Short mmCIF file of N, CA and C in Angstrom, two decimals:
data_model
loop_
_atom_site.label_atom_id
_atom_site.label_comp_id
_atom_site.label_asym_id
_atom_site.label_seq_id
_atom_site.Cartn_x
_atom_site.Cartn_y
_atom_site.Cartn_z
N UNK A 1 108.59 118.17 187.74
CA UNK A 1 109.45 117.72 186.65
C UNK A 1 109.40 116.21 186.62
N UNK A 2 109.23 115.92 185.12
CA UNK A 2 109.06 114.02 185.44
C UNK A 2 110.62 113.65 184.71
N UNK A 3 111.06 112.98 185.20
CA UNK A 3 112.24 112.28 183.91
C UNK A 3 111.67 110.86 184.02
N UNK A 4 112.52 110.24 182.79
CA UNK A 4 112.31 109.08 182.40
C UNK A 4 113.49 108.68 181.94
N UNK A 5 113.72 107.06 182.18
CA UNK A 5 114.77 106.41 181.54
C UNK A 5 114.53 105.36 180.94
N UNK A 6 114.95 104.13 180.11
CA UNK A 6 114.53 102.81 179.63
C UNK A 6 113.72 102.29 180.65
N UNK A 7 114.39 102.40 182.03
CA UNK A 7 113.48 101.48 183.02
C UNK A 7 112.25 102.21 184.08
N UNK A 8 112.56 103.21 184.38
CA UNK A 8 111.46 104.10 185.04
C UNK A 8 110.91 105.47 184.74
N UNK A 9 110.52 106.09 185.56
CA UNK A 9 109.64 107.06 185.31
C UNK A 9 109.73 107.94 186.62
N UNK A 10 110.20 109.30 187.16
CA UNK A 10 110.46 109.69 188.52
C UNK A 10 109.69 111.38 188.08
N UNK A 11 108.42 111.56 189.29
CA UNK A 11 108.65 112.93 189.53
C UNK A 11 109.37 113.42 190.24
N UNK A 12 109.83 114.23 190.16
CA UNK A 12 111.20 115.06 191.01
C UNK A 12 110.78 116.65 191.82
N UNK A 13 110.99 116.64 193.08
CA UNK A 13 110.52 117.47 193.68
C UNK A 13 111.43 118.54 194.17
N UNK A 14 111.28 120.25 194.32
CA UNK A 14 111.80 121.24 194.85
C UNK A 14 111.52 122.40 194.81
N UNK A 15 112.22 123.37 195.33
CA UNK A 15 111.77 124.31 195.03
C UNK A 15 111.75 124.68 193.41
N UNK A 16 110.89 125.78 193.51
CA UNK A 16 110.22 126.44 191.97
C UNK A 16 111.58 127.00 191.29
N UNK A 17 112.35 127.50 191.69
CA UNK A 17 113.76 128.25 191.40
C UNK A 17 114.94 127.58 191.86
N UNK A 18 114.98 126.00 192.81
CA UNK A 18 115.92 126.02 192.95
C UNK A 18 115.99 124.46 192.59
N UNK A 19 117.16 124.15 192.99
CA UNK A 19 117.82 122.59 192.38
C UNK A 19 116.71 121.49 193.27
N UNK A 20 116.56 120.23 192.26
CA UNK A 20 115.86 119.41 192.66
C UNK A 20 116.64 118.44 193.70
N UNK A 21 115.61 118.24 195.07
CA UNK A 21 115.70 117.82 195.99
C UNK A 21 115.66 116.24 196.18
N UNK A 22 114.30 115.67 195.74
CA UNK A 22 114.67 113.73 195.58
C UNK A 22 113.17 113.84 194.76
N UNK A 23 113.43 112.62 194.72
CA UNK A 23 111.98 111.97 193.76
C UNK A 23 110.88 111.58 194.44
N UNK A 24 109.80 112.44 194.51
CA UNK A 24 108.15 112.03 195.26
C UNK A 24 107.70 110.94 194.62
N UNK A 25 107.96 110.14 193.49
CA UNK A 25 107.55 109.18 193.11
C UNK A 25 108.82 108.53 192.74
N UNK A 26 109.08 107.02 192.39
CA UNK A 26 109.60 106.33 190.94
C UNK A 26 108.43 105.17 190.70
N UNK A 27 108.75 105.35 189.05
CA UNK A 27 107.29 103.92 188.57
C UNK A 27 108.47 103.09 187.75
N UNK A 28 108.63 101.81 188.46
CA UNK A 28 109.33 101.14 187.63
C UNK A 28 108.29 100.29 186.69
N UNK A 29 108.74 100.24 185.42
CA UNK A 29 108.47 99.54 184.37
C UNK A 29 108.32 97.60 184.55
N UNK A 30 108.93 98.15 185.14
CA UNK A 30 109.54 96.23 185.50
C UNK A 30 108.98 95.20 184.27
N UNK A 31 109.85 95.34 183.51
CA UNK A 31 109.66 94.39 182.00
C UNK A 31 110.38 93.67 182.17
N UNK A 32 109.99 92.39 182.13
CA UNK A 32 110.89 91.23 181.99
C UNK A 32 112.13 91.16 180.19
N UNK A 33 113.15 91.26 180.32
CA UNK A 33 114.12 91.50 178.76
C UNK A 33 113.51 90.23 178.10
N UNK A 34 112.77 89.01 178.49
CA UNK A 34 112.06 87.95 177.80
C UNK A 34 111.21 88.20 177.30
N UNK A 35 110.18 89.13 177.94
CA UNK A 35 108.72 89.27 177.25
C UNK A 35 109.20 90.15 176.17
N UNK A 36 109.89 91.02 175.62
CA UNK A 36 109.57 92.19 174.99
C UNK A 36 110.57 91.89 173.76
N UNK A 37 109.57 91.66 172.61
CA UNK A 37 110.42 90.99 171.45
C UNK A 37 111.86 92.12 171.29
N UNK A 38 111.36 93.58 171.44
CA UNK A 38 112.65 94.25 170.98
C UNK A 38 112.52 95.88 171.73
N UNK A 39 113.34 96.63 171.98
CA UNK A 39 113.17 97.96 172.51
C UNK A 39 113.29 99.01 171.75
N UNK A 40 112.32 100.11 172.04
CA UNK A 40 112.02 101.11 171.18
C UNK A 40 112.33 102.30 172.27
N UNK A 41 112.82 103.78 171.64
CA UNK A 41 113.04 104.68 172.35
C UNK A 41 111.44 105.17 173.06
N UNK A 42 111.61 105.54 174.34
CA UNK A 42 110.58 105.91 175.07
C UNK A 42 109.81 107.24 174.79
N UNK A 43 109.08 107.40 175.23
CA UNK A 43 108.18 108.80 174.48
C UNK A 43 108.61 109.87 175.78
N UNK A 44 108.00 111.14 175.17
CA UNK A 44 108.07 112.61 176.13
C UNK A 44 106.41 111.99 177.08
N UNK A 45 107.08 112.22 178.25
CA UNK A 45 105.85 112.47 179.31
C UNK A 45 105.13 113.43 178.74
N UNK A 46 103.53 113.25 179.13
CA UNK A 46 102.81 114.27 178.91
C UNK A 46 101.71 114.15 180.21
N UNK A 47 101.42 115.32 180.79
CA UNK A 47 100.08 115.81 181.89
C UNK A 47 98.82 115.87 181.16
N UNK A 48 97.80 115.01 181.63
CA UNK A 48 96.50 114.87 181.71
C UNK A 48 95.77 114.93 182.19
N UNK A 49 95.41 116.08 182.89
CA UNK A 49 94.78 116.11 184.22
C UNK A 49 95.63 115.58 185.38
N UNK A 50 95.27 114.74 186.11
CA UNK A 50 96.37 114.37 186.98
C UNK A 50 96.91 112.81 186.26
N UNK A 51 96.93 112.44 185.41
CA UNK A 51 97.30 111.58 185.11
C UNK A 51 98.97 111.57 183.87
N UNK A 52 99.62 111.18 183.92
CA UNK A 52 100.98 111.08 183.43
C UNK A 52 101.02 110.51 182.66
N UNK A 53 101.06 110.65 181.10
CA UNK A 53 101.07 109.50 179.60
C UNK A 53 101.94 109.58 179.43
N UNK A 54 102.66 107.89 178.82
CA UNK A 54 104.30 108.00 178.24
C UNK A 54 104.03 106.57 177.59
N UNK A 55 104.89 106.71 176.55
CA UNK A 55 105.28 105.33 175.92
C UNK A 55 106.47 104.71 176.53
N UNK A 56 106.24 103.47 176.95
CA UNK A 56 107.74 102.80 177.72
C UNK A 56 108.32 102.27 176.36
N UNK A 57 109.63 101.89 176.65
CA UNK A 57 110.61 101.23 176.09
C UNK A 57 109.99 99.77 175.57
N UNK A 58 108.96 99.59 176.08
CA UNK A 58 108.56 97.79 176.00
C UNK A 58 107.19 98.14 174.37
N UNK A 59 107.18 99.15 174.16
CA UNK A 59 105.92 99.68 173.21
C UNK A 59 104.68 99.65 173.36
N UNK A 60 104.50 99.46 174.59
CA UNK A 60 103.29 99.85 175.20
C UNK A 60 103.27 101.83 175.67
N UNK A 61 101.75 101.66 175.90
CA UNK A 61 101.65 103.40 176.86
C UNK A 61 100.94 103.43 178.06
N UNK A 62 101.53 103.90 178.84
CA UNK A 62 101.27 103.93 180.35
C UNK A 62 100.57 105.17 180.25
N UNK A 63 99.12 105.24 181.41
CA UNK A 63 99.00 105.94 182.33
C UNK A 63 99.13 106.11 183.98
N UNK A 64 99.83 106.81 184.57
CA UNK A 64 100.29 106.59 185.71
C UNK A 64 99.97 108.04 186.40
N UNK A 65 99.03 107.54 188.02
CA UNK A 65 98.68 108.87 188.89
C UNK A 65 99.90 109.49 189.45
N UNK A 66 99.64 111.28 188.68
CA UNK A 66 100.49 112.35 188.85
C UNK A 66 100.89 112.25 190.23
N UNK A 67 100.32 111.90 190.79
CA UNK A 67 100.09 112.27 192.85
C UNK A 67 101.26 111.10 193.33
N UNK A 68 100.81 109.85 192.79
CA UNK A 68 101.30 108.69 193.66
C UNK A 68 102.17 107.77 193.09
N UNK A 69 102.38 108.26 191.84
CA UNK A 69 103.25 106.92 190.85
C UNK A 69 102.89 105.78 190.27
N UNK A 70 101.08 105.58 191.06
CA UNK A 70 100.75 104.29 190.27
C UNK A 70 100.31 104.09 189.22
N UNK A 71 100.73 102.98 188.77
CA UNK A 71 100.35 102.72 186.84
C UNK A 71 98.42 102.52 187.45
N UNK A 72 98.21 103.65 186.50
CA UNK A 72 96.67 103.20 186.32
C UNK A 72 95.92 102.54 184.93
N UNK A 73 96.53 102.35 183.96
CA UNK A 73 96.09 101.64 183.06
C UNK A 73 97.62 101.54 181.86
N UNK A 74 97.81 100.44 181.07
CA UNK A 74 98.91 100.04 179.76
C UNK A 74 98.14 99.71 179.07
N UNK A 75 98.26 100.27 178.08
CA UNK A 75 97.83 100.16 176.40
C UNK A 75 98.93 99.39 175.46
N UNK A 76 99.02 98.51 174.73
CA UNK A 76 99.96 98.30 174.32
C UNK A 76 99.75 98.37 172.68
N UNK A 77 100.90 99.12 171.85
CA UNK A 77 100.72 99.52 170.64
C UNK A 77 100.96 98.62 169.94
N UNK A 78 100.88 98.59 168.84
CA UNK A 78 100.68 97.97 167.54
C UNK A 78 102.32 97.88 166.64
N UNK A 79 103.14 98.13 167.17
CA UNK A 79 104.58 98.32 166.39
C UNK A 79 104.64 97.24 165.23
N UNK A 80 105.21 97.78 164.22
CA UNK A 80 105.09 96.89 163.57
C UNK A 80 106.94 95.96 163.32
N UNK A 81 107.80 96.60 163.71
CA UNK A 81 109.25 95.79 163.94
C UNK A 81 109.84 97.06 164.20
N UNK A 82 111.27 96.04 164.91
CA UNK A 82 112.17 97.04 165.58
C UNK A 82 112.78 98.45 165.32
N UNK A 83 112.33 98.81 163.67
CA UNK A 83 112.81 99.99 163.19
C UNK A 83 111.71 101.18 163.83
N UNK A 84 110.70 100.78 163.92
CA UNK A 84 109.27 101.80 164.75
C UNK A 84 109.44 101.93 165.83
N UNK A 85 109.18 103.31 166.27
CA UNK A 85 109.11 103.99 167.25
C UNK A 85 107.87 104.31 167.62
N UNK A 86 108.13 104.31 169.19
CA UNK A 86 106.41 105.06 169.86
C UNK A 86 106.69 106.92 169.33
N UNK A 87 105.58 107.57 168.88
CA UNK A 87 105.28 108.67 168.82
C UNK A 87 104.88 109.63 170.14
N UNK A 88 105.20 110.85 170.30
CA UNK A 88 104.83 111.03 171.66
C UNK A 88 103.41 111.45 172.06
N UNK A 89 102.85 110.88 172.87
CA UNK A 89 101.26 111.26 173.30
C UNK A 89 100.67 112.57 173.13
N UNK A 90 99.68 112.97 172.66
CA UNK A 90 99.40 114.51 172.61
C UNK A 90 97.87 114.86 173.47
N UNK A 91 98.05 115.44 174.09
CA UNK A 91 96.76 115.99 174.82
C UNK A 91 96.22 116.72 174.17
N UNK A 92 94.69 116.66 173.91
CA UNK A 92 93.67 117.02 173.16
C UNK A 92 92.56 117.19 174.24
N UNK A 93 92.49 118.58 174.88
CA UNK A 93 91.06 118.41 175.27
C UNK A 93 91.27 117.61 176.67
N UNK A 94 90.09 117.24 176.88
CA UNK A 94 89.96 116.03 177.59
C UNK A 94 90.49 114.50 177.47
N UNK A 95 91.11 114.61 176.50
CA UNK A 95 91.61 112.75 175.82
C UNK A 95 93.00 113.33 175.48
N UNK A 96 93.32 112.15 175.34
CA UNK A 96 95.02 112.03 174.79
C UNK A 96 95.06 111.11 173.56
N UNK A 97 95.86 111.60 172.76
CA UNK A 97 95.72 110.65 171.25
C UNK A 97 97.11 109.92 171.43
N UNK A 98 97.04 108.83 171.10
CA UNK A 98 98.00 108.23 170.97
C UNK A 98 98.10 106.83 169.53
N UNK A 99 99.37 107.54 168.99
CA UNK A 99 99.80 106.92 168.18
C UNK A 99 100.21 105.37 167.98
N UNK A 100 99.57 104.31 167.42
CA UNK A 100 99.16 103.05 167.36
C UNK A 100 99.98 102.94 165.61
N UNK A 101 99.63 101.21 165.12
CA UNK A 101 100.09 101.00 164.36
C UNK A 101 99.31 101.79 162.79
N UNK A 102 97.88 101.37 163.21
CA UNK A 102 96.89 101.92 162.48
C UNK A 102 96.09 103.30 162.28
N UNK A 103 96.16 103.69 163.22
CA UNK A 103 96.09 104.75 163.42
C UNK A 103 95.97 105.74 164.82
N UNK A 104 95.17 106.33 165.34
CA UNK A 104 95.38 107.35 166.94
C UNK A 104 94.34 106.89 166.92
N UNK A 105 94.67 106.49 169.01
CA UNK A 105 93.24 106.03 169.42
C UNK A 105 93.46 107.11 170.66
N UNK A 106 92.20 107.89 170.52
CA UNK A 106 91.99 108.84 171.83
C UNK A 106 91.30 108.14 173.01
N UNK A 107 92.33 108.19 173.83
CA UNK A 107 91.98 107.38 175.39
C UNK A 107 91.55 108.80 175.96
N UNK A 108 90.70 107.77 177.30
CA UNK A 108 89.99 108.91 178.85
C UNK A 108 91.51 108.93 179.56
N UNK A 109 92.23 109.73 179.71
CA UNK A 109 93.45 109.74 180.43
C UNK A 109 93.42 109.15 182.21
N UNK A 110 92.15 109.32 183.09
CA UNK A 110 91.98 108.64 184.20
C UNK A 110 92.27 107.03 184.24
N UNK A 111 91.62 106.08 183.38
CA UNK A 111 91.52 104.93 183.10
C UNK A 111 91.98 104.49 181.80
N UNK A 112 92.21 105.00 180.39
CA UNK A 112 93.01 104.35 179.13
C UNK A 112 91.97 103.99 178.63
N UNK A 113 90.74 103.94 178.88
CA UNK A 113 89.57 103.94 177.90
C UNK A 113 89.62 104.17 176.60
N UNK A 114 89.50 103.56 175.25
CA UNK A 114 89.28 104.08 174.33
C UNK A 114 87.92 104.92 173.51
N UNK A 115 88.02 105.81 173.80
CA UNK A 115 86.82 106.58 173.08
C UNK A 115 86.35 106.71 171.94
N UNK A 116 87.41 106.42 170.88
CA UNK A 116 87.35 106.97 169.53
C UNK A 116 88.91 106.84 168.73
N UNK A 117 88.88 106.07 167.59
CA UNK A 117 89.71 106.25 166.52
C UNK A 117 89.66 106.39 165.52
N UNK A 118 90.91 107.38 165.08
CA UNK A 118 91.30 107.15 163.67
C UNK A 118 92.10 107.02 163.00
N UNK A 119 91.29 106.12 162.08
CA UNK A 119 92.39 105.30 161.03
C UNK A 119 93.25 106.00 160.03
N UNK A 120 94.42 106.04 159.50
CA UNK A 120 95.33 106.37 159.04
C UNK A 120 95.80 105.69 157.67
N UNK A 121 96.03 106.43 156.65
CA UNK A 121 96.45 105.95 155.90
C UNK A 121 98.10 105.14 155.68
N UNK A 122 99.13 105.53 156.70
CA UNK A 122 99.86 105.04 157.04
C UNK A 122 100.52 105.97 158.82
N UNK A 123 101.32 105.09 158.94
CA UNK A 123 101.42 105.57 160.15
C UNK A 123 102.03 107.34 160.33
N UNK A 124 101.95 107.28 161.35
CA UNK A 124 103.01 108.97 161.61
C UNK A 124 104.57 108.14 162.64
N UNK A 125 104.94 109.33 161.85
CA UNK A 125 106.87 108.94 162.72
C UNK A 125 106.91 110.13 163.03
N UNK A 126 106.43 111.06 163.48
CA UNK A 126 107.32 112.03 164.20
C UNK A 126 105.55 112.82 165.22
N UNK A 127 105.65 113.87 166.13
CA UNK A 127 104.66 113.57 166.99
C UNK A 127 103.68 114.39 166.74
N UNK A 128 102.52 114.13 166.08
CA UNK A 128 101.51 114.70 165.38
C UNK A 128 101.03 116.22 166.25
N UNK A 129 100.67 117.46 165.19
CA UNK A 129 99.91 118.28 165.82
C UNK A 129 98.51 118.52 165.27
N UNK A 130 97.86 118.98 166.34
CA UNK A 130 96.09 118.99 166.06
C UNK A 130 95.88 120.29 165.47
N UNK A 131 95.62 120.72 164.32
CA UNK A 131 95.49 122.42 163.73
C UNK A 131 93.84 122.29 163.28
N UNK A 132 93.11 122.91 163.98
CA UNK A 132 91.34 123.38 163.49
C UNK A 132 90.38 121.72 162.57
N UNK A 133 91.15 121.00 163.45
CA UNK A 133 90.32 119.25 163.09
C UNK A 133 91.42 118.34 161.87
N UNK A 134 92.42 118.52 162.03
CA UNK A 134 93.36 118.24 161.18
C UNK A 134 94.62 117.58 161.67
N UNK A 135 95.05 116.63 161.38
CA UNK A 135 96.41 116.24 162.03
C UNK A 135 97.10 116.44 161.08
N UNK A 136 98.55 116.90 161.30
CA UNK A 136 99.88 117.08 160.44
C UNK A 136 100.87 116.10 161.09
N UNK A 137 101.84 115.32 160.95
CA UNK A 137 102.96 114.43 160.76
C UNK A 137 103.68 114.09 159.91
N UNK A 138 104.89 114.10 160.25
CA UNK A 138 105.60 113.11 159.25
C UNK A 138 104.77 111.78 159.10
N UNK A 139 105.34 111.12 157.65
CA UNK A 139 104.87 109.87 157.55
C UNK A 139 105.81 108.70 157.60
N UNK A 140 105.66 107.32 157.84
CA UNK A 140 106.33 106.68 157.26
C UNK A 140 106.98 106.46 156.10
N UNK A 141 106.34 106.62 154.81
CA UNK A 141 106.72 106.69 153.81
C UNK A 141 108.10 108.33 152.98
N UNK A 142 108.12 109.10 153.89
CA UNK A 142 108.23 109.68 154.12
C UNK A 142 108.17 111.70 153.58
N UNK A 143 107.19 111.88 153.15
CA UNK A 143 106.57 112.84 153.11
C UNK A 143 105.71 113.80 154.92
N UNK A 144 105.69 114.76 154.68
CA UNK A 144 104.71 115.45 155.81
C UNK A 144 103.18 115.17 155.17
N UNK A 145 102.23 114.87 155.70
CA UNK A 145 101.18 114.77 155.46
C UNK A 145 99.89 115.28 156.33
N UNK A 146 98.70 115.77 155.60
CA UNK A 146 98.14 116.65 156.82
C UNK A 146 96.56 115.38 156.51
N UNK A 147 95.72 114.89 157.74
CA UNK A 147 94.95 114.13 157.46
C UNK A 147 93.79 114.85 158.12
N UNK A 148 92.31 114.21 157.43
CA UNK A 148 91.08 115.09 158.28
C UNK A 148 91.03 114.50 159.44
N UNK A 149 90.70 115.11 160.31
CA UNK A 149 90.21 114.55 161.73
C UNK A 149 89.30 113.63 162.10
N UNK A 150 88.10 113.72 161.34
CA UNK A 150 87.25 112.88 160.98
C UNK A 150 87.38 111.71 160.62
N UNK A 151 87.83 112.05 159.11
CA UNK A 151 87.79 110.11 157.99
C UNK A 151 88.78 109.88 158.31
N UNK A 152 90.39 110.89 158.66
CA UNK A 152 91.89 110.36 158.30
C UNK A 152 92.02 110.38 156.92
N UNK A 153 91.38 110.65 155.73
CA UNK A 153 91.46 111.10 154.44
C UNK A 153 93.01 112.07 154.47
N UNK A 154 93.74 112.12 153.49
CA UNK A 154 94.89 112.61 153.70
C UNK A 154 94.38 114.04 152.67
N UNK A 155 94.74 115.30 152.93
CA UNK A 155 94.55 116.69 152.60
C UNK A 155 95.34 116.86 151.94
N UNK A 156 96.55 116.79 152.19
CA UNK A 156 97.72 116.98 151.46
C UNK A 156 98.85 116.85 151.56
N UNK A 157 100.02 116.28 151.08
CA UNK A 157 101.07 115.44 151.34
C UNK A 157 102.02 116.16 150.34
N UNK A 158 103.18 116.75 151.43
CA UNK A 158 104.92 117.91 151.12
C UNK A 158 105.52 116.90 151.23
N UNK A 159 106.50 116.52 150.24
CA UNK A 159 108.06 116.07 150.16
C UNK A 159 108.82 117.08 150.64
N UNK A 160 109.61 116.74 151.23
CA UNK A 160 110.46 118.12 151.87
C UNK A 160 111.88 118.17 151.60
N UNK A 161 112.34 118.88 150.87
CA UNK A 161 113.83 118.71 150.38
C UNK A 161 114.60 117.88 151.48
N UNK A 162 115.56 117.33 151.40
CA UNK A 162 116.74 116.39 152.48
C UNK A 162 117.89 117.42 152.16
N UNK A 163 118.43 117.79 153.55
CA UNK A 163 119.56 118.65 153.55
C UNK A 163 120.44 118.08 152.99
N UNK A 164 121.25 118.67 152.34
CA UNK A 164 123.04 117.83 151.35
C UNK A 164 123.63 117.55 152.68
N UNK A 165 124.44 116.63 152.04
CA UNK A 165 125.55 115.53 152.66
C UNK A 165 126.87 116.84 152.67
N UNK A 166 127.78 116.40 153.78
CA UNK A 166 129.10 117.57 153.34
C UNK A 166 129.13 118.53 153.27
N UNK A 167 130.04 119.48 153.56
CA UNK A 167 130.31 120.83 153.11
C UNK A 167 129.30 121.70 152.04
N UNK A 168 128.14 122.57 152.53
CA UNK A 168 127.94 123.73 151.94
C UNK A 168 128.97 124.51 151.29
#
C-alpha cells in the first residue's frame, strides 16, 4: 500500500488481511516553499514494474524504486498556472503516459526516459483512458473528448449536461 501526502510518499507494510504495521519506505519530496511558484493537488500513485509514478505537489512527476524509496528520475510538467492540476499517470504497457502541458509524454518507467509524444489539442483535466489506440478525457475547455493515439487528432468531442443547482 503506498500513501501520499503534500510532502511524502510511504510504502506501508503488513500482513495481507491485517492492519498495517510501519512504513518500509518514506520519500520525502523535500521542496523548498521558495522554489515552487504555487501548489497543485498530488496525483494517485501508480506501479510500473518496480518503479512507483506520482505527480508531487511541486508539479513535477517522480519515479521512485518500489523496493527502496529512492527517487530514480523527476520530470517536471508544463502547468500552465495555479488553477491546473497534475493528471494521474497511466500505465500503458511497458511506459507510463503522463500528462504535460502539451500533451502525454510516454516515459521508460526504470529511468523517466522519454520515448514518444503526443500532442494534444488542448490539455486533459481529468485522468485519461487508453480504449483500442484512442485516448478519452475530459478537456480543459470543457467537453469529454476522445483523441487518436497516433496524430492526437480529436474523434469526437460530448458536452455533457451539468447537474442542476438545488433541490430536484
Amino acid at each position: 500500500m503506498t500513501d501520499f501526502t503534500r510532502r511524502s510518499c510511504s510504502t506501508l507494510s503488513g500482513p495481507k488481511d491485517g492492519p498495517l504495521k510501519r512504513a518500509a519506505w518514506t520519500f520525502d519530496l523535500d521542496i523548498p516553499k521558495k522554489a515552487v511558484r504555487f501548489w497543485c493537488s498530488p496525483t494517485r500513485p501508480v506501479m510500473a514494474g518496480d518503479t512507483v509514478v506520482l505527480g508531487g505537489p511541486d508539479g513535477a512527476f517522480y519515479g521512485i524504486d518500489a523496493r527502496t524509496g529512492k527517487k530514480r528520475w523527476r520530470l517536471v510538467s508544463k502547468l500552465k498556472n495555479e488553477h491546473m492540476h497534475l493528471v494521474n499517470p497511466v500505465v500503458v504497457g511497458d511506459e507510463v503516459a503522463l500528462c504535460v502541458r502539451d500533451g502525454l509524454v510516454f516515459v521508460r518507467p526504470k529511468d523517466g526516459k522519454p520515448l514518444r509524444t503526443l500532442a494534444l489539442p488542448e490539455p486533459f483535466t481529468a485522468e485519461p483512458v487508453e480504449d483500442q489506440g484512442r485516448w478519452i478525457s475530459g478537456s480543459e475547455s470543457g467537453p469529454l473528448i476522445s483523441v487518436d493515439g497516433k496524430t492526437g487528432a480529436i474523434q469526437y468531442s460530448v458536452t455533457l449536461p451539468r447537474a442542476p443547482f438545488g433541490p430536484l
